[in-house]
Short mmCIF file of C-alpha atoms in Angstrom, two decimals:
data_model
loop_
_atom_site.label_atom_id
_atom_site.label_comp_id
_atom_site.label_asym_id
_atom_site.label_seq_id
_atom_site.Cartn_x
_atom_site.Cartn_y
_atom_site.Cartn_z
CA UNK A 1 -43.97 69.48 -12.44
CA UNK A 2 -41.23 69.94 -10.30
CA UNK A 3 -40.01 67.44 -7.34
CA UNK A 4 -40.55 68.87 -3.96
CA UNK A 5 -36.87 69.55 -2.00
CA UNK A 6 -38.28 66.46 0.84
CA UNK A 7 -39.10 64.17 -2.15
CA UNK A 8 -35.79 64.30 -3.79
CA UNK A 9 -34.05 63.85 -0.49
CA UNK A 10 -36.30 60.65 0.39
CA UNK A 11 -35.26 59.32 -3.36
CA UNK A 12 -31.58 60.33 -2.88
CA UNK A 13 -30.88 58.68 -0.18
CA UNK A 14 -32.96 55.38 -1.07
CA UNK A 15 -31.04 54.91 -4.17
CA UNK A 16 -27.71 55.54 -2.01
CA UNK A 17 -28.86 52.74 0.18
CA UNK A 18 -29.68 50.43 -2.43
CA UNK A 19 -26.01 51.42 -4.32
CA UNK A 20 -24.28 50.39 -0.95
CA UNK A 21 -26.43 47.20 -0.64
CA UNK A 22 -25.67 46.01 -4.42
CA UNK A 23 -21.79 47.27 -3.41
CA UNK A 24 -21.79 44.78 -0.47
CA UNK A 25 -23.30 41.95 -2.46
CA UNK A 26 -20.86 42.35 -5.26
CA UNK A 27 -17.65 43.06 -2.21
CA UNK A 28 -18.77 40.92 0.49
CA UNK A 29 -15.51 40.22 2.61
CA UNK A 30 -13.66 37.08 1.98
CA UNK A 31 -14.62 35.30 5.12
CA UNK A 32 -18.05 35.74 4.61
CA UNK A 33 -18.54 33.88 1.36
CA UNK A 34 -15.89 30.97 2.05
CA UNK A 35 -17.83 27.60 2.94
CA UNK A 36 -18.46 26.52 6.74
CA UNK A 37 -19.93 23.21 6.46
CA UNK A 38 -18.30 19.92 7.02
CA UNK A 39 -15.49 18.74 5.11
CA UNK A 40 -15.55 15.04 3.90
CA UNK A 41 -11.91 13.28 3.22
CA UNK A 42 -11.94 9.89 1.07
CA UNK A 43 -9.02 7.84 1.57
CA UNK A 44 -8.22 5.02 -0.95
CA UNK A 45 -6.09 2.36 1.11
CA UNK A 46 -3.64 -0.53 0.43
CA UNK A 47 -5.43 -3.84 2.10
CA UNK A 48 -2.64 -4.24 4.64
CA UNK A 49 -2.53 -0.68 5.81
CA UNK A 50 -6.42 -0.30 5.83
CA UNK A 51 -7.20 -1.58 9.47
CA UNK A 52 -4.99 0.83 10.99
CA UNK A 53 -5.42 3.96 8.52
CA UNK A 54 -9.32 3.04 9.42
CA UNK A 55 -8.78 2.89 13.40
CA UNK A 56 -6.82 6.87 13.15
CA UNK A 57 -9.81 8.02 10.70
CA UNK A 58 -12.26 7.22 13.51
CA UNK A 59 -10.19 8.70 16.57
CA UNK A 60 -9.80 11.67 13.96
CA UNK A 61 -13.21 12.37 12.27
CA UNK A 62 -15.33 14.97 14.19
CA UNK A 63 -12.82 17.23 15.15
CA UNK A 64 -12.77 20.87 13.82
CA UNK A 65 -9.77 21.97 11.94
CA UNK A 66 -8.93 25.91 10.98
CA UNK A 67 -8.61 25.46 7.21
CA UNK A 68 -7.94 28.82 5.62
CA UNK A 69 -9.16 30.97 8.72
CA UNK A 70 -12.52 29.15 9.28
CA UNK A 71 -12.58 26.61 12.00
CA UNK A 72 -14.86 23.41 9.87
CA UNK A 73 -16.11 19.96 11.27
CA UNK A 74 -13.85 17.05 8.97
CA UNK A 75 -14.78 13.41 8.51
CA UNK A 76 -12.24 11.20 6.90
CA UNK A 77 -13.82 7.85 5.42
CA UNK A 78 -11.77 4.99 4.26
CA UNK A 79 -11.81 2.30 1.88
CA UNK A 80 -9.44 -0.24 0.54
CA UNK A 81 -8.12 -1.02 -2.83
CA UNK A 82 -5.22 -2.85 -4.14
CA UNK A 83 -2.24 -1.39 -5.39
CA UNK A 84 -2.96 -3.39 -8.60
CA UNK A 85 -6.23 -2.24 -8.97
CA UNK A 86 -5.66 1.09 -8.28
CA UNK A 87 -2.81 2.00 -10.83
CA UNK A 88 -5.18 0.18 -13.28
CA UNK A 89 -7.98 2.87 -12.22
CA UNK A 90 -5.80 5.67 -13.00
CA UNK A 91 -4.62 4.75 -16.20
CA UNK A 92 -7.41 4.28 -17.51
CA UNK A 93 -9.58 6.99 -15.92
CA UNK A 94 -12.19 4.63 -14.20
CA UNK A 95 -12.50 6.85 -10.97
CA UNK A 96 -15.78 8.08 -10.70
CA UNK A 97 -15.04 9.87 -8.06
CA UNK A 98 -11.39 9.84 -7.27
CA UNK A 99 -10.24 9.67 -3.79
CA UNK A 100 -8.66 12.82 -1.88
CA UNK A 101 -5.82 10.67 -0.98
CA UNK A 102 -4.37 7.34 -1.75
CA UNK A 103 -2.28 5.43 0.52
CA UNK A 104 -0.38 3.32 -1.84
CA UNK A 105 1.98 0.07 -1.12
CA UNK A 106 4.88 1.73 -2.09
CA UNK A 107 5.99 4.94 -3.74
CA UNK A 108 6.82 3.42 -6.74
CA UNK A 109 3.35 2.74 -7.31
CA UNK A 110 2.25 6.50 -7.02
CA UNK A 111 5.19 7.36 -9.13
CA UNK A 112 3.65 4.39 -11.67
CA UNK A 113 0.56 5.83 -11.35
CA UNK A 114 1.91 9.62 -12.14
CA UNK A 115 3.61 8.01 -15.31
CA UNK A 116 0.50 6.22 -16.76
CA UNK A 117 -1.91 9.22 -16.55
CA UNK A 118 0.90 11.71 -17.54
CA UNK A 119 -0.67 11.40 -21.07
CA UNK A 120 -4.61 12.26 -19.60
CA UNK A 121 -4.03 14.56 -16.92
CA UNK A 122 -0.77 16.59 -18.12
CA UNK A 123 0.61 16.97 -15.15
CA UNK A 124 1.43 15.07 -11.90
CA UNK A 125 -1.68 13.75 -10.22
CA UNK A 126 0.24 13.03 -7.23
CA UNK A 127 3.22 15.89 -6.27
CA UNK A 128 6.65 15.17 -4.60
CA UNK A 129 7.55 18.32 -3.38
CA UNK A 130 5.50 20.91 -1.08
CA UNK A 131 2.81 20.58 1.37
CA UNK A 132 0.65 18.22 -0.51
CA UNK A 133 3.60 15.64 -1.28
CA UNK A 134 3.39 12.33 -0.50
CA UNK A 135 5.11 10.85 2.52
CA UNK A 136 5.81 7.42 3.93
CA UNK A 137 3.09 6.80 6.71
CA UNK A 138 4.15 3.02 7.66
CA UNK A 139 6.38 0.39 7.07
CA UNK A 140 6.05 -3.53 5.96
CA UNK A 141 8.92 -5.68 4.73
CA UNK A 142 8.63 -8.74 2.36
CA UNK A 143 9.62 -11.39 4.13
CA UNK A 144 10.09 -15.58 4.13
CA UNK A 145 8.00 -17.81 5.54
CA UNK A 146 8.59 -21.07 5.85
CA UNK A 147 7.33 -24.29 8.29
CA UNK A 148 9.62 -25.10 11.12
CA UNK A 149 9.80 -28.48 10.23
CA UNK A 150 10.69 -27.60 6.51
CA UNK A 151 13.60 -25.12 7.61
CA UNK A 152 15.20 -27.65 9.75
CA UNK A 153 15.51 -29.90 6.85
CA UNK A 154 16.03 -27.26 3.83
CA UNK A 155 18.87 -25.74 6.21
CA UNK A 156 20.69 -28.97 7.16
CA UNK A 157 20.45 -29.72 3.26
CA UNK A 158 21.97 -26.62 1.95
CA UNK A 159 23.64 -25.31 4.96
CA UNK A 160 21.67 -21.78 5.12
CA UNK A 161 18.96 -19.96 5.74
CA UNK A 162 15.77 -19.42 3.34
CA UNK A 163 16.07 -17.64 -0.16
CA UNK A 164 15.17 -18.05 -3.74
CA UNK A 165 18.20 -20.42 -4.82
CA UNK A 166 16.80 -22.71 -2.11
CA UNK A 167 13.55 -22.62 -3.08
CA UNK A 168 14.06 -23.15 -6.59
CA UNK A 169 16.72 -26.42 -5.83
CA UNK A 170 13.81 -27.99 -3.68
CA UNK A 171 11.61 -26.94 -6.59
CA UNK A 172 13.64 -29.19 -9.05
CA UNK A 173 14.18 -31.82 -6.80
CA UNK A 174 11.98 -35.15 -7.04
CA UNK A 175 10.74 -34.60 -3.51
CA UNK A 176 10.95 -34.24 0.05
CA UNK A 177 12.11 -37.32 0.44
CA UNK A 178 15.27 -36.24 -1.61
CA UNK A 179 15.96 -33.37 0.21
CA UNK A 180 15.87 -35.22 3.76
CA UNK A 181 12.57 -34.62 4.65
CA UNK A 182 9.46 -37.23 5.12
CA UNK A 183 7.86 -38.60 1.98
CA UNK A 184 4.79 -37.97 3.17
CA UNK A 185 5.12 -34.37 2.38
CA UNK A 186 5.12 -34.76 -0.94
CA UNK A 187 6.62 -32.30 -3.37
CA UNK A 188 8.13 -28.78 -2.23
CA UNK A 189 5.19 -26.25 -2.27
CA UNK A 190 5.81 -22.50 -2.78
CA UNK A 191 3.85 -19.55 -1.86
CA UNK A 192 3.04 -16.15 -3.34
CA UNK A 193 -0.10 -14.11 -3.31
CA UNK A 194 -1.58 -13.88 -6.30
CA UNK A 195 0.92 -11.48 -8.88
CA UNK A 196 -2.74 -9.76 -10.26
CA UNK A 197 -4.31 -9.33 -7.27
CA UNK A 198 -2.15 -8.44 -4.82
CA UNK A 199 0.80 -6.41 -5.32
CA UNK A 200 3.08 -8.38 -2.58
CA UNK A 201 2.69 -11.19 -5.54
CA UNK A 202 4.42 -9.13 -8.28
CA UNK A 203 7.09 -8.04 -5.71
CA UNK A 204 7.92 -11.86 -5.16
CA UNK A 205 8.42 -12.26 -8.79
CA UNK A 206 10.50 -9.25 -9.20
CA UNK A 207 12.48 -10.20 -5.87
CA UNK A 208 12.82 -13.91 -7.50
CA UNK A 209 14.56 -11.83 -10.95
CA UNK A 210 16.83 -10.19 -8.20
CA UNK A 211 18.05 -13.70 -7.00
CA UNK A 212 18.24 -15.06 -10.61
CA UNK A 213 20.31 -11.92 -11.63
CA UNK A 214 22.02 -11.21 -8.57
CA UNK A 215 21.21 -7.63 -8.20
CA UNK A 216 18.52 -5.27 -6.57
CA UNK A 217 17.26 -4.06 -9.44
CA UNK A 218 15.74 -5.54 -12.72
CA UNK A 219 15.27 -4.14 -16.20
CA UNK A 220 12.19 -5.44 -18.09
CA UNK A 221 14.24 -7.02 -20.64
CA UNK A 222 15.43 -8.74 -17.88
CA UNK A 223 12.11 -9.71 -16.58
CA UNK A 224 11.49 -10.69 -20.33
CA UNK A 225 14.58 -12.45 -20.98
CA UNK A 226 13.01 -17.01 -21.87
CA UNK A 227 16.29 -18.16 -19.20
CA UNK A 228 15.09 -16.59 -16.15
CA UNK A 229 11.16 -17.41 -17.33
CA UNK A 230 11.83 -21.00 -17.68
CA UNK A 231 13.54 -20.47 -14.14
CA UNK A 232 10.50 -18.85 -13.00
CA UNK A 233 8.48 -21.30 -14.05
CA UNK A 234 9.99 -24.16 -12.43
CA UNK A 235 8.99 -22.05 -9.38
CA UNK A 236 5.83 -21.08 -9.80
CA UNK A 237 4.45 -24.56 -10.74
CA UNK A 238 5.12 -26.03 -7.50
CA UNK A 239 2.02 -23.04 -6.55
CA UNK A 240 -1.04 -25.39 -5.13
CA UNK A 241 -3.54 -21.56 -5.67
CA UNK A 242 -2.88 -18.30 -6.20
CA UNK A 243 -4.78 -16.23 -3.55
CA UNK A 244 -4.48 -13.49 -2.52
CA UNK A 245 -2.14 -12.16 0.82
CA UNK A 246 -0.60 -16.35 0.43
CA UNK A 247 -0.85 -16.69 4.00
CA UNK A 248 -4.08 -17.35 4.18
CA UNK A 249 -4.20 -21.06 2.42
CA UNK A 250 -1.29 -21.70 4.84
CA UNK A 251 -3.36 -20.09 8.12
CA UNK A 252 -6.77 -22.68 6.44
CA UNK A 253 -4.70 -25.62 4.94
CA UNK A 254 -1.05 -25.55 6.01
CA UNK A 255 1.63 -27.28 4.69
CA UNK A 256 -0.60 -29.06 2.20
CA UNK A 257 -0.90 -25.45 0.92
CA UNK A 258 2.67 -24.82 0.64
CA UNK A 259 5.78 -24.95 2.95
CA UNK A 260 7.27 -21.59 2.17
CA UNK A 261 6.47 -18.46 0.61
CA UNK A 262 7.74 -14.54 0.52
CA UNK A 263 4.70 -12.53 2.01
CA UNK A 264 4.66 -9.34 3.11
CA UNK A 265 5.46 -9.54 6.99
CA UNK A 266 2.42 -7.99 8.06
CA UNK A 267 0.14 -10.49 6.62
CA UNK A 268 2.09 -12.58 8.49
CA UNK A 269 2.28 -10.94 12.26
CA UNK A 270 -1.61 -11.00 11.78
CA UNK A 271 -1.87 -14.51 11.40
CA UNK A 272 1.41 -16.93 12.33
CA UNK A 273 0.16 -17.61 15.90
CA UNK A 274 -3.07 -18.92 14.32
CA UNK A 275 -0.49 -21.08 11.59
CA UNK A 276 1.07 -22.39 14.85
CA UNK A 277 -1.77 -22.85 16.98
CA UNK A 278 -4.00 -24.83 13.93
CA UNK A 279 -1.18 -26.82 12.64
CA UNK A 280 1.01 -27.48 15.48
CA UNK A 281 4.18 -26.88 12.96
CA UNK A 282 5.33 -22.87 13.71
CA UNK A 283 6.40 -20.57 11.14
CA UNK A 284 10.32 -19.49 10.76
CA UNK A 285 10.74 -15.88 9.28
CA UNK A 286 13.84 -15.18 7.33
CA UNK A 287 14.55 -11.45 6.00
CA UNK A 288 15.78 -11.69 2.67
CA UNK A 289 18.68 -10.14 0.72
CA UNK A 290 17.61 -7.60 -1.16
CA UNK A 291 14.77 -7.05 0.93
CA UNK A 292 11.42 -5.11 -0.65
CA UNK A 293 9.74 -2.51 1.28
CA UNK A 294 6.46 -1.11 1.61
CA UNK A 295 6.39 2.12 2.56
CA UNK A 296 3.05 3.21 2.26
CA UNK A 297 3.09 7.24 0.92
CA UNK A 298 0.11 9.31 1.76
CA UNK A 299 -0.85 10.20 -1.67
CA UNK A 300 -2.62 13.54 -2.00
CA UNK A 301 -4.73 13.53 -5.77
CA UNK A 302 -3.80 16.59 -7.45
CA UNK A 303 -6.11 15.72 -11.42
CA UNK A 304 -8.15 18.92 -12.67
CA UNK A 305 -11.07 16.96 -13.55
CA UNK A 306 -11.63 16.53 -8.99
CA UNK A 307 -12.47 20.14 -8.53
CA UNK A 308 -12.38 20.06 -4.55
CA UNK A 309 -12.23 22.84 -2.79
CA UNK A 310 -8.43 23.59 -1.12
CA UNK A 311 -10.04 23.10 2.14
CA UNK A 312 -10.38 19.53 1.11
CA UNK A 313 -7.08 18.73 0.62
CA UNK A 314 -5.96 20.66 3.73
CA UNK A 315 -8.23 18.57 5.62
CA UNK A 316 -6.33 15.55 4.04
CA UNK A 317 -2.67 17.44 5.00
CA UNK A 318 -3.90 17.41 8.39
CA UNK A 319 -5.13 13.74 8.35
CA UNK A 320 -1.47 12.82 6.97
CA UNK A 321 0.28 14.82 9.53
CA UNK A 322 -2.07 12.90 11.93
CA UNK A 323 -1.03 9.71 11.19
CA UNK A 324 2.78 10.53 11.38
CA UNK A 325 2.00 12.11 15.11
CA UNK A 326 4.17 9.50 17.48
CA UNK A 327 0.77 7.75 19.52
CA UNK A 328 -0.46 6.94 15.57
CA UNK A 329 3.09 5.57 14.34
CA UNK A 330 3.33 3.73 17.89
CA UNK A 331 -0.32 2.11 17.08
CA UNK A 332 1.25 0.65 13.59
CA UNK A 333 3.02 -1.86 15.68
CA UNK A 334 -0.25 -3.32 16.92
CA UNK A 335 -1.55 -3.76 13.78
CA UNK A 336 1.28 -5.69 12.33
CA UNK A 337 3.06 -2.72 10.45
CA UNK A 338 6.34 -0.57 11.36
CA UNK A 339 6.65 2.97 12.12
CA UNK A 340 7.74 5.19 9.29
CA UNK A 341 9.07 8.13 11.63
CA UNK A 342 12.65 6.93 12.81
CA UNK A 343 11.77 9.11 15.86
CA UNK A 344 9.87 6.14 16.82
CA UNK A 345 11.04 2.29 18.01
CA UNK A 346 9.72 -0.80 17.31
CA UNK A 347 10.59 -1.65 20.95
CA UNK A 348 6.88 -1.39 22.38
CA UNK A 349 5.11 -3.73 24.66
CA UNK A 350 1.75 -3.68 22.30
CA UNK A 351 4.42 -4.54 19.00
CA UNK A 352 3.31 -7.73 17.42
CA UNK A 353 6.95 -7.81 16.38
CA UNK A 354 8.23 -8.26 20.23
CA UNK A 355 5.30 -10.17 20.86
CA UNK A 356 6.49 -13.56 18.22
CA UNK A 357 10.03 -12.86 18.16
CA UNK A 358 10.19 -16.23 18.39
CA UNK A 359 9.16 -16.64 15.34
CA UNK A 360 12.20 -14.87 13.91
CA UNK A 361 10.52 -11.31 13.46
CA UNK A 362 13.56 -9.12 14.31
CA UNK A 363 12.60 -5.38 15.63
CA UNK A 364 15.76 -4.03 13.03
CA UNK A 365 15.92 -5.66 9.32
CA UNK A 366 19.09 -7.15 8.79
CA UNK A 367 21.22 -4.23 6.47
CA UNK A 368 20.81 -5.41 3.17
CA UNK A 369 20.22 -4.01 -0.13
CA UNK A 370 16.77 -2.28 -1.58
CA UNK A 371 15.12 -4.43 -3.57
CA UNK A 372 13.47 -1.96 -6.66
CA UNK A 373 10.32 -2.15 -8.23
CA UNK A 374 10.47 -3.18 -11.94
CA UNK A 375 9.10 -0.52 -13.90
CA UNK A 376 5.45 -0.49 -15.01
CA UNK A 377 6.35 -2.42 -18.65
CA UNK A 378 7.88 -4.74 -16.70
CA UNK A 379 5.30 -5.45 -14.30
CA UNK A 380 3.02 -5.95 -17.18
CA UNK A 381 5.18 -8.25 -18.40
CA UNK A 382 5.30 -9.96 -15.54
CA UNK A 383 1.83 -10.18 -15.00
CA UNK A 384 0.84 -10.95 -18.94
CA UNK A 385 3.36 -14.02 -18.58
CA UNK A 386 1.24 -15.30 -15.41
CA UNK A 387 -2.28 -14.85 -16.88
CA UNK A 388 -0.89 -16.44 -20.25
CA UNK A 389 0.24 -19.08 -17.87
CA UNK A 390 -1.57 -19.98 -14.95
CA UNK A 391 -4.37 -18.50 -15.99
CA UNK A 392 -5.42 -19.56 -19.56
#
């Protein structure tokens, strides 16, 4: 039986319709199948730089950001981890779910932490080039600090200013008593965070190799070498407890704690008026030569196995570019930390810097040398020697 003429029309243009309705399904414009919904940053932190990375994260979170044509809400949540910690976490391949960025202590940490997964990830977790590279956010110095009363007498005794030889002679001597000082105060105390939980405390060790050697950078058969472990030693045992940050066992139990350390000098902004102001003995900061620096990259993670949308790590380009905007590098100075854009001084009214100059903080470092980061054998050197040490 043959179709009627109407009937065959009606069909025709049904299946037409349909055809152009599977067509649009299959070719839907780009724009209409990219994702609108929030987009959530994660932002591993270095302790020191956490407070402030956390403060910008607030003021930034809710806004809406174009990220490849589509305008989309962003949150940025932050959380802090150790330097130490985290290049162990990468190595090994214990992130659950790793971060979108890191902001590491230094960059030799990311570039540690690009070397140690090289043989997991093949390829670069972190880049150096292009707009996902990693860029120096903030600034911290390592830095001495020692007791007032202590630096009057270690100066008058060796006729200068703070550094490792110093320490080490008062370390060797019987006393305090021997070095001009009252008896009372017992043997000469150092201070260093603790070298496998904080990364400030494997920077003092490797700045101590830089004094013993007399350069600004250390090989790890250096670091390895019994003469300048035995001259370590005679150091470190004068430690009353590793903790971490240092400063804190001289903010709760001052000089009893120790009379001098190197710390990083943000740890110390946040808390020498509360040294003075419990103990009644200020704190004298001396800038040390070589000097180590934190510079605190922006870290964007790069590993196949996080398979984040690009949107994602745009969001995270924009939170980095965000933080290097003047108002947020003028904000680092109220949170003990340094601008890393040179567009911007340290000369601020809110700068804890200006604020206890008096306690030595200077708003320019004294020119002196770089002091390097050992590389990662060397830091586990470094840190195997403590555990078999002080540890055990």
């Amino acid at each position: 039986m043959m179709m009627r003429p109407t009937r065959l029309l009606i069909l025709t243009v049904m299946l037409a319709l349909v055809a152009g309705i599977v067509y649009l399904a299959v070719n839907r414009p780009a724009e209409l199948t990219q994702p609108r919904g929030p987009v959530l940053v994660s932002v591993a932190s270095a302790i020191a730089a956490e407070p402030w990375v956390s403060a910008a994260a607030r003021e930034f979170s809710g806004r809406e950001i174009e990220l490849d044509g589509v305008k989309r809400k962003v949150t940025v949540e932050v959380y802090p981890l150790d330097g130490v910690t985290a290049l162990n976490k990468w190595a090994n391949g214990e992130f659950q779910s790793p971060p979108t960025a890191w902001v590491a202590e230094s960059r030799d940490w990311v570039n540690q932490a690009n070397a140690v997964s090289s043989d997991r990830y093949k390829q670069d977790i972190f880049l150096a080039g292009g707009p996902y590279r990693d860029q120096s956010v903030a600034l911290s110095p390592e830095v001495w600090a020692v007791f007032k009363s202590r630096a009057t007498v270690l100066e008058k005794k060796y006729g200068k200013p703070m550094d490792w030889g110093v320490a080490h002679d008062a370390a060797v001597s019987k006393g305090w008593a021997e070095l001009g000082g009252e008896a009372a105060w017992g043997r000469f105390k150092l201070v260093i965070p603790h070298p496998k939980r904080d990364p400030a405390g494997l920077a003092a060790m490797v700045s101590a190799a830089g004094a013993f050697y007399q350069k600004p950078a250390v090989s790890t058969d250096e670091l390895q070498d019994p003469k300048f472990l035995a001259w370590l030693k005679e150091l470190m045992d004068t430690v009353v407890d590793f903790q971490p940050y240092g400063v804190e066992n001289m903010v709760l139990y001052g000089p009893s704690a120790g009379d001098a350390g190197q710390v990083m000098e943000n740890y110390l902004l946040l808390n020498a008026e509360a040294i003075e102001k419990r103990w009644g003995d200020g704190l004298m900061v001396v800038y040390p030569d070589p000097v180590a620096w934190y510079d605190f990259p922006f870290a964007i993670y790069m590993g196949k196995e996080k398979e984040t949308e690009a949107a994602e790590k745009d969001a995270a380009v924009a939170f980095k570019q965000f933080l290097l905007s003047d108002a947020q590098q003028v904000s680092t100075l109220s949170f003990g930390l340094r601008p890393a854009s040179p567009d911007v001084s340290t000369d601020n009214p809110n700068s804890l810097i200006k604020k206890y100059a008096s306690f030595g903080f200077k708003e320019r470092v004294p020119a002196s040398s770089k002091m390097r980061q050992a590389t990662r054998s060397g830091l586990i050197s470094l840190g195997s020697w403590f555990v078999d040490k002080y540890e055990k």
